[in-house]
mmCIF file of C-alpha atoms in Angstrom:
data_model
loop_
_atom_site.group_PDB
_atom_site.id
_atom_site.type_symbol
_atom_site.label_atom_id
_atom_site.label_comp_id
_atom_site.label_asym_id
_atom_site.label_seq_id
_atom_site.Cartn_x
_atom_site.Cartn_y
_atom_site.Cartn_z
ATOM 1 C CA MET A 1 -38.377 -20.252 119.582
ATOM 2 C CA ASP A 2 -38.638 -22.761 116.799
ATOM 3 C CA LEU A 3 -39.343 -20.864 113.408
ATOM 4 C CA SER A 4 -38.323 -23.648 111.305
ATOM 5 C CA THR A 5 -42.004 -23.970 110.069
ATOM 6 C CA TYR A 6 -41.772 -20.445 108.677
ATOM 7 C CA THR A 7 -38.282 -20.579 107.482
ATOM 8 C CA SER A 8 -39.036 -23.519 104.945
ATOM 9 C CA ASN A 9 -42.330 -22.007 103.797
ATOM 10 C CA ASN A 10 -41.885 -18.301 104.271
ATOM 11 C CA HIS A 11 -44.813 -17.151 101.928
ATOM 12 C CA CYS A 12 -47.156 -18.386 104.648
ATOM 13 C CA ASN A 13 -48.114 -16.914 108.083
ATOM 14 C CA VAL A 14 -47.366 -19.008 110.892
ATOM 15 C CA TYR A 15 -48.040 -19.043 114.984
ATOM 16 C CA VAL A 16 -45.395 -19.944 117.269
ATOM 17 C CA ASN A 17 -46.510 -20.225 120.943
ATOM 18 C CA SER A 18 -45.002 -21.191 124.299
ATOM 19 C CA ASP A 19 -46.930 -23.575 126.729
ATOM 20 C CA VAL A 20 -49.409 -21.940 128.719
ATOM 21 C CA PRO A 21 -48.544 -22.172 132.438
ATOM 22 C CA GLU A 22 -51.165 -23.681 134.660
ATOM 23 C CA VAL A 23 -51.180 -20.570 136.895
ATOM 24 C CA CYS A 24 -52.055 -18.525 133.915
ATOM 25 C CA LYS A 25 -55.333 -20.695 133.653
ATOM 26 C CA GLU A 26 -56.156 -20.457 137.266
ATOM 27 C CA GLU A 27 -55.648 -16.658 138.010
ATOM 28 C CA PRO A 28 -56.646 -13.309 136.506
ATOM 29 C CA CYS A 29 -53.744 -12.237 133.665
ATOM 30 C CA VAL A 30 -52.575 -9.476 131.955
ATOM 31 C CA VAL A 31 -51.981 -9.627 128.330
ATOM 32 C CA GLY A 32 -49.385 -7.237 126.384
ATOM 33 C CA VAL A 33 -49.780 -6.939 122.459
ATOM 34 C CA ASP A 34 -47.000 -5.195 120.178
ATOM 35 C CA GLU A 35 -45.407 -5.694 116.770
ATOM 36 C CA ALA A 36 -42.234 -5.649 115.284
ATOM 37 C CA GLY A 37 -41.170 -4.731 111.527
ATOM 38 C CA ARG A 38 -44.166 -2.625 110.548
ATOM 39 C CA GLY A 39 -42.239 -0.256 108.663
ATOM 40 C CA PRO A 40 -39.690 -2.055 106.449
ATOM 41 C CA VAL A 41 -39.969 -2.948 103.095
ATOM 42 C CA LEU A 42 -38.161 -6.234 103.740
ATOM 43 C CA GLY A 43 -39.305 -9.309 105.440
ATOM 44 C CA PRO A 44 -42.377 -10.303 107.640
ATOM 45 C CA MET A 45 -44.217 -8.257 110.129
ATOM 46 C CA VAL A 46 -44.607 -10.132 113.515
ATOM 47 C CA TYR A 47 -47.235 -9.606 116.180
ATOM 48 C CA GLY A 48 -46.684 -10.758 119.562
ATOM 49 C CA ILE A 49 -48.407 -11.174 123.096
ATOM 50 C CA CYS A 50 -46.870 -11.825 126.363
ATOM 51 C CA PHE A 51 -49.100 -12.656 129.456
ATOM 52 C CA CYS A 52 -48.586 -13.342 133.112
ATOM 53 C CA PRO A 53 -51.009 -13.403 136.172
ATOM 54 C CA VAL A 54 -51.858 -9.769 137.352
ATOM 55 C CA ASN A 55 -50.112 -10.390 140.512
ATOM 56 C CA LYS A 56 -46.745 -11.208 138.709
ATOM 57 C CA HIS A 57 -46.754 -8.203 136.589
ATOM 58 C CA SER A 58 -44.310 -6.373 138.497
ATOM 59 C CA GLU A 59 -41.891 -9.671 138.621
ATOM 60 C CA LEU A 60 -42.044 -9.519 134.759
ATOM 61 C CA LYS A 61 -40.579 -5.902 134.974
ATOM 62 C CA ALA A 62 -37.995 -7.051 137.063
ATOM 63 C CA SER A 63 -36.883 -9.472 134.359
ATOM 64 C CA GLY A 64 -35.817 -6.409 132.330
ATOM 65 C CA VAL A 65 -38.186 -6.297 129.675
ATOM 66 C CA ALA A 66 -38.201 -2.758 127.924
ATOM 67 C CA ASP A 67 -39.243 -1.172 124.329
ATOM 68 C CA SER A 68 -37.439 -3.516 122.295
ATOM 69 C CA LYS A 69 -36.299 -0.545 119.935
ATOM 70 C CA THR A 70 -34.119 0.633 122.969
ATOM 71 C CA LEU A 71 -32.415 -2.482 123.148
ATOM 72 C CA THR A 72 -29.501 -4.219 121.057
ATOM 73 C CA GLU A 73 -30.038 -7.613 119.617
ATOM 74 C CA GLU A 74 -28.010 -9.155 122.298
ATOM 75 C CA GLN A 75 -29.850 -7.710 125.004
ATOM 76 C CA ARG A 76 -33.155 -8.689 123.430
ATOM 77 C CA GLU A 77 -32.069 -12.358 123.120
ATOM 78 C CA LYS A 78 -30.955 -12.517 126.568
ATOM 79 C CA ILE A 79 -34.340 -10.876 127.859
ATOM 80 C CA PHE A 80 -36.192 -13.168 125.833
ATOM 81 C CA GLY A 81 -34.261 -16.127 127.359
ATOM 82 C CA VAL A 82 -35.353 -14.913 130.960
ATOM 83 C CA ILE A 83 -39.072 -14.666 129.785
ATOM 84 C CA HIS A 84 -38.740 -18.256 128.146
ATOM 85 C CA GLU A 85 -37.162 -19.571 131.331
ATOM 86 C CA ASN A 86 -39.875 -18.154 133.652
ATOM 87 C CA CYS A 87 -42.255 -20.389 131.979
ATOM 88 C CA ASP A 88 -44.046 -21.172 135.313
ATOM 89 C CA TYR A 89 -45.616 -18.143 135.082
ATOM 90 C CA VAL A 90 -45.028 -16.001 131.798
ATOM 91 C CA GLY A 91 -46.320 -17.352 128.194
ATOM 92 C CA TRP A 92 -46.021 -15.835 124.749
ATOM 93 C CA SER A 93 -47.220 -16.175 121.441
ATOM 94 C CA VAL A 94 -46.277 -14.822 118.020
ATOM 95 C CA GLU A 95 -47.568 -14.490 114.538
ATOM 96 C CA VAL A 96 -45.171 -14.098 111.714
ATOM 97 C CA ILE A 97 -46.988 -12.396 108.851
ATOM 98 C CA SER A 98 -45.218 -12.825 105.481
ATOM 99 C CA PRO A 99 -44.253 -9.991 103.035
ATOM 100 C CA LEU A 100 -46.232 -11.787 100.429
ATOM 101 C CA TYR A 101 -49.574 -11.983 102.529
ATOM 102 C CA ILE A 102 -49.072 -8.034 103.406
ATOM 103 C CA SER A 103 -48.810 -7.074 99.739
ATOM 104 C CA ASN A 104 -51.613 -9.322 98.653
ATOM 105 C CA CYS A 105 -53.834 -7.627 101.168
ATOM 106 C CA MET A 106 -52.840 -4.199 100.043
ATOM 107 C CA TYR A 107 -53.424 -5.106 96.406
ATOM 108 C CA LYS A 108 -57.010 -6.479 97.168
ATOM 109 C CA ARG A 109 -60.232 -4.881 95.950
ATOM 110 C CA PRO A 110 -61.094 -3.571 98.356
ATOM 111 C CA LYS A 111 -58.108 -2.663 99.723
ATOM 112 C CA VAL A 112 -56.958 -4.336 103.210
ATOM 113 C CA SER A 113 -54.986 -1.670 104.864
ATOM 114 C CA LEU A 114 -51.900 -2.521 106.995
ATOM 115 C CA ASN A 115 -53.842 -1.138 109.946
ATOM 116 C CA GLU A 116 -56.652 -3.869 109.548
ATOM 117 C CA VAL A 117 -53.875 -6.513 108.991
ATOM 118 C CA SER A 118 -52.392 -5.288 112.301
ATOM 119 C CA HIS A 119 -55.699 -5.084 114.102
ATOM 120 C CA ASN A 120 -56.541 -8.645 112.776
ATOM 121 C CA ALA A 121 -53.341 -10.039 114.013
ATOM 122 C CA ALA A 122 -53.778 -8.650 117.498
ATOM 123 C CA ILE A 123 -57.299 -9.823 117.757
ATOM 124 C CA GLY A 124 -56.312 -13.433 116.635
ATOM 125 C CA LEU A 125 -53.623 -13.685 119.103
ATOM 126 C CA ILE A 126 -55.869 -12.560 122.145
ATOM 127 C CA LYS A 127 -58.581 -15.160 120.888
ATOM 128 C CA ARG A 128 -55.977 -17.811 120.505
ATOM 129 C CA ALA A 129 -54.793 -16.969 124.107
ATOM 130 C CA ILE A 130 -58.329 -17.173 125.473
ATOM 131 C CA ALA A 131 -59.001 -20.418 123.384
ATOM 132 C CA ALA A 132 -55.779 -21.997 125.113
ATOM 133 C CA GLY A 133 -57.380 -21.389 128.454
ATOM 134 C CA VAL A 134 -55.333 -18.164 129.494
ATOM 135 C CA ASN A 135 -57.696 -16.235 132.085
ATOM 136 C CA VAL A 136 -57.522 -12.836 130.270
ATOM 137 C CA SER A 137 -58.462 -10.075 132.634
ATOM 138 C CA GLU A 138 -56.529 -7.145 130.969
ATOM 139 C CA VAL A 139 -55.190 -6.378 127.823
ATOM 140 C CA TYR A 140 -52.645 -3.667 126.912
ATOM 141 C CA VAL A 141 -51.864 -2.550 123.300
ATOM 142 C CA ASP A 142 -49.738 -0.398 121.761
ATOM 143 C CA THR A 143 -51.932 1.615 119.310
ATOM 144 C CA VAL A 144 -52.144 1.472 115.545
ATOM 145 C CA GLY A 145 -54.031 4.350 114.341
ATOM 146 C CA PRO A 146 -56.311 6.508 116.923
ATOM 147 C CA PRO A 147 -56.088 4.916 120.360
ATOM 148 C CA GLU A 148 -59.882 5.737 121.143
ATOM 149 C CA LYS A 149 -61.305 4.113 118.285
ATOM 150 C CA TYR A 150 -58.925 1.030 118.596
ATOM 151 C CA GLN A 151 -59.859 0.632 122.095
ATOM 152 C CA ALA A 152 -63.577 0.795 121.431
ATOM 153 C CA LYS A 153 -63.110 -1.837 118.716
ATOM 154 C CA LEU A 154 -61.349 -4.212 121.068
ATOM 155 C CA GLN A 155 -63.586 -3.429 123.995
ATOM 156 C CA GLU A 156 -66.508 -4.403 121.744
ATOM 157 C CA ILE A 157 -64.808 -7.767 120.806
ATOM 158 C CA PHE A 158 -63.709 -8.565 124.310
ATOM 159 C CA PRO A 159 -66.493 -6.913 126.533
ATOM 160 C CA THR A 160 -65.550 -8.860 129.751
ATOM 161 C CA VAL A 161 -61.855 -7.694 129.425
ATOM 162 C CA LYS A 162 -60.423 -4.471 130.313
ATOM 163 C CA VAL A 163 -59.011 -3.078 127.514
ATOM 164 C CA THR A 164 -56.262 -0.305 127.475
ATOM 165 C CA VAL A 165 -54.720 1.132 124.188
ATOM 166 C CA GLU A 166 -52.259 3.810 124.330
ATOM 167 C CA LYS A 167 -49.282 5.240 122.419
ATOM 168 C CA LYS A 168 -45.709 3.917 123.472
ATOM 169 C CA ALA A 169 -47.553 1.274 125.645
ATOM 170 C CA ASP A 170 -44.341 -0.914 124.793
ATOM 171 C CA ALA A 171 -42.516 1.781 127.413
ATOM 172 C CA LEU A 172 -45.279 1.957 129.868
ATOM 173 C CA PHE A 173 -46.368 -1.621 130.548
ATOM 174 C CA PRO A 174 -44.164 -4.539 131.157
ATOM 175 C CA CYS A 175 -46.398 -7.047 129.371
ATOM 176 C CA VAL A 176 -46.377 -5.017 126.146
ATOM 177 C CA SER A 177 -42.438 -4.676 126.573
ATOM 178 C CA GLY A 178 -42.352 -8.328 126.709
ATOM 179 C CA ALA A 179 -44.488 -8.792 123.606
ATOM 180 C CA SER A 180 -42.338 -6.136 121.896
ATOM 181 C CA ILE A 181 -39.197 -8.307 122.719
ATOM 182 C CA CYS A 182 -40.963 -11.653 121.552
ATOM 183 C CA ALA A 183 -41.954 -10.008 118.328
ATOM 184 C CA LYS A 184 -38.649 -8.392 117.529
ATOM 185 C CA VAL A 185 -36.534 -11.585 118.203
ATOM 186 C CA ALA A 186 -38.942 -13.746 116.240
ATOM 187 C CA ARG A 187 -38.651 -11.240 113.299
ATOM 188 C CA ASP A 188 -34.750 -11.090 113.585
ATOM 189 C CA ARG A 189 -34.423 -14.959 113.619
ATOM 190 C CA ALA A 190 -36.807 -15.265 110.632
ATOM 191 C CA LEU A 191 -34.617 -12.716 108.782
ATOM 192 C CA LYS A 192 -31.281 -14.432 109.530
ATOM 193 C CA LYS A 193 -32.733 -17.792 108.515
ATOM 194 C CA TRP A 194 -34.573 -16.460 105.440
ATOM 195 C CA GLU A 195 -34.372 -18.953 102.252
ATOM 196 C CA PHE A 196 -34.686 -17.686 98.834
ATOM 197 C CA PRO A 197 -36.473 -20.026 96.847
ATOM 198 C CA GLU A 198 -35.680 -18.083 93.715
ATOM 199 C CA GLY A 199 -32.035 -19.122 94.292
ATOM 200 C CA ILE A 200 -30.712 -15.755 95.083
ATOM 201 C CA GLU A 201 -27.548 -15.819 97.141
ATOM 202 C CA ILE A 202 -27.503 -12.522 99.014
ATOM 203 C CA ASP A 203 -27.066 -12.196 102.847
ATOM 204 C CA ASN A 204 -26.829 -8.382 103.259
ATOM 205 C CA TRP A 205 -29.823 -6.451 102.686
ATOM 206 C CA GLY A 206 -29.340 -3.853 105.352
ATOM 207 C CA SER A 207 -31.993 -2.689 107.884
ATOM 208 C CA GLY A 208 -34.709 -3.510 105.449
ATOM 209 C CA TYR A 209 -36.097 0.095 105.791
ATOM 210 C CA PRO A 210 -36.836 2.057 102.736
ATOM 211 C CA GLY A 211 -34.298 4.834 103.427
ATOM 212 C CA ASP A 212 -31.372 2.566 103.988
ATOM 213 C CA ALA A 213 -28.981 2.539 101.018
ATOM 214 C CA VAL A 214 -27.998 -0.896 101.579
ATOM 215 C CA THR A 215 -31.571 -2.042 101.309
ATOM 216 C CA LYS A 216 -32.174 0.088 98.335
ATOM 217 C CA ASN A 217 -29.107 -1.516 96.563
ATOM 218 C CA PHE A 218 -30.612 -5.104 97.318
ATOM 219 C CA LEU A 219 -33.898 -4.128 95.749
ATOM 220 C CA LEU A 220 -32.008 -2.982 92.497
ATOM 221 C CA ASN A 221 -29.791 -6.096 92.607
ATOM 222 C CA SER A 222 -32.154 -8.647 93.123
ATOM 223 C CA LEU A 223 -34.828 -7.115 90.668
ATOM 224 C CA ASN A 224 -36.079 -9.539 87.805
ATOM 225 C CA GLN A 225 -37.403 -7.456 84.814
ATOM 226 C CA VAL A 226 -40.263 -9.530 84.348
ATOM 227 C CA PHE A 227 -41.197 -11.411 87.549
ATOM 228 C CA GLY A 228 -40.175 -8.408 89.932
ATOM 229 C CA PHE A 229 -38.509 -8.920 93.365
ATOM 230 C CA PRO A 230 -37.990 -11.963 95.328
ATOM 231 C CA GLY A 231 -40.699 -13.024 98.128
ATOM 232 C CA ILE A 232 -38.811 -11.172 100.829
ATOM 233 C CA VAL A 233 -39.927 -7.808 99.490
ATOM 234 C CA ARG A 234 -43.205 -6.044 100.068
ATOM 235 C CA PHE A 235 -44.443 -5.155 96.474
ATOM 236 C CA SER A 236 -46.860 -3.047 98.027
ATOM 237 C CA TRP A 237 -44.552 -0.659 99.408
ATOM 238 C CA SER A 238 -44.035 2.793 97.289
ATOM 239 C CA THR A 239 -40.239 2.292 97.168
ATOM 240 C CA ALA A 240 -40.569 -1.241 95.555
ATOM 241 C CA GLU A 241 -43.531 0.217 93.478
ATOM 242 C CA LYS A 242 -41.506 3.006 91.966
ATOM 243 C CA ILE A 243 -38.592 0.585 91.131
ATOM 244 C CA LEU A 244 -41.023 -1.652 89.435
ATOM 245 C CA GLU A 245 -42.317 0.967 87.230
ATOM 246 C CA GLU A 246 -39.134 2.350 86.328
ATOM 247 C CA LYS A 247 -36.978 -0.837 85.735
ATOM 248 C CA CYS A 248 -39.243 -3.809 84.987
ATOM 249 C CA VAL A 249 -40.918 -4.510 81.493
ATOM 250 C CA PRO A 250 -44.499 -2.925 81.130
ATOM 251 C CA VAL A 251 -47.196 -5.376 80.847
ATOM 252 C CA THR A 252 -50.571 -4.959 79.482
ATOM 253 C CA TRP A 253 -53.442 -7.404 80.440
ATOM 254 C CA ASN A 254 -56.013 -8.378 78.069
ATOM 255 C CA GLU A 255 -59.644 -7.832 78.970
ATOM 256 C CA GLU A 256 -61.756 -10.883 79.725
ATOM 257 C CA GLU A 257 -64.042 -9.906 76.736
ATOM 258 C CA ASP A 258 -63.290 -7.575 73.893
ATOM 259 C CA GLU A 259 -65.179 -4.437 73.426
ATOM 260 C CA GLU A 260 -67.387 -5.818 70.852
ATOM 261 C CA GLU A 261 -68.700 -8.368 73.327
ATOM 262 C CA LYS A 262 -69.381 -5.736 75.918
ATOM 263 C CA ASP A 263 -71.457 -3.689 73.593
ATOM 264 C CA LYS A 264 -73.738 -6.899 73.385
ATOM 265 C CA THR A 265 -74.220 -6.851 77.126
ATOM 266 C CA PRO A 266 -77.914 -6.794 77.603
ATOM 267 C CA SER A 267 -79.498 -3.933 79.482
ATOM 268 C CA VAL A 268 -80.951 -4.394 82.744
ATOM 269 C CA LEU A 269 -84.318 -2.977 81.511
ATOM 270 C CA GLN A 270 -84.925 -5.889 79.318
ATOM 271 C CA PHE A 271 -85.680 -7.855 82.584
ATOM 272 C CA PHE A 272 -88.513 -5.653 83.396
ATOM 273 C CA ALA A 273 -92.154 -6.131 81.980
ATOM 274 C CA LYS A 274 -93.002 -3.599 79.384
ATOM 275 C CA LYS A 275 -96.278 -1.710 79.228
ATOM 276 C CA PRO A 276 -98.506 -3.752 76.788
ATOM 277 C CA LYS A 277 -99.443 -1.871 73.643
ATOM 278 C CA SER A 278 -103.035 -0.928 72.871
ATOM 279 C CA SER A 279 -103.062 -3.661 70.315
ATOM 280 C CA SER A 280 -101.407 -6.145 68.527
ATOM 281 C CA VAL A 281 -101.540 -8.169 65.097
ATOM 282 C CA LEU A 282 -103.693 -10.678 66.746
ATOM 283 C CA GLY A 283 -105.494 -8.212 68.932
ATOM 284 C CA ARG A 284 -103.877 -9.536 72.030
ATOM 285 C CA PRO A 285 -101.311 -7.865 74.377
ATOM 286 C CA PRO A 286 -97.774 -9.258 73.897
ATOM 287 C CA GLN A 287 -96.808 -12.216 75.880
ATOM 288 C CA LYS A 288 -94.340 -11.460 78.743
ATOM 289 C CA LYS A 289 -90.752 -13.273 78.489
ATOM 290 C CA THR A 290 -90.210 -15.177 81.600
ATOM 291 C CA HIS A 291 -86.538 -14.646 82.795
ATOM 292 C CA HIS A 292 -84.500 -17.825 83.235
ATOM 293 C CA PHE A 293 -84.132 -17.376 86.906
ATOM 294 C CA PHE A 294 -87.799 -18.275 87.372
ATOM 295 C CA THR A 295 -87.946 -20.948 84.548
ATOM 296 C CA ASP A 296 -84.717 -22.716 85.935
ATOM 297 C CA ARG A 297 -86.461 -22.918 89.547
ATOM 298 C CA CYS A 298 -89.936 -23.680 88.235
ATOM 299 C CA LEU A 299 -91.385 -20.651 89.769
ATOM 300 C CA LYS A 300 -94.557 -18.856 88.397
ATOM 301 C CA SER A 301 -96.329 -15.392 89.282
ATOM 302 C CA VAL A 302 -99.557 -15.841 90.874
ATOM 303 C CA GLU A 303 -102.071 -13.053 91.875
ATOM 304 C CA SER A 304 -103.380 -14.637 95.296
ATOM 305 C CA PHE A 305 -102.493 -17.508 97.301
#
């Protein structure tokens, strides 16, 4: 799994894919979807898929795939090696979603929730597999949010595919377990090779989860009072936001226009024709003022056509 594209440019999202086995183009396939790194305040979130022919699903289970959270890093690396070696019938793909992208989404107006980011990543990976020629027949997904709603959403997008969304799917379906391992291996490798463009030299930030004392210590030690955290941190996490509020220099942003200019903003009522008065100085009704929208486009009012 070559993550050099991401490690050299870790503020952008990247896809990393295996080759698609020919058998996966010819025979109906199962596709499992899972993620790694949803909860940490540090590092990317990675979404992964793992696919193989329906009649090979049991063989994938025999390779030792399991929920990545129940395995050690050494076990995950070993099983990923097995998955990668079985490239004659197994394929995989991951999207590495940067911390900066996650924070930007959650600070947008309107806000893009982490659930929506997750859904979009899963949908994007499935679409990419189909576009690459994978004969997708069944999709199994570890749920994000209510499984019934998520399943209905995916089923509407992929009407010809049998979609199953369940809690703990990574422990129930081998293809989801495989996706879980691919995602976790990608995240671990991305963090190990993380490059700080800010020039920071810290290699121990703990687990990355908000409750980890080592992670909290890293947040405090890497903080700049003006610019905040380095790019590895998800600014939008409440743990990071609280530290920013307490430790950083407060900033007041100037409005684009001052209050006096705001008071001069024309009322929308002026764009509607006023009722003509009964008389005027010249004995004629007042001339209606045409809005520039119409004059710029050479448009005129007509009574009949």
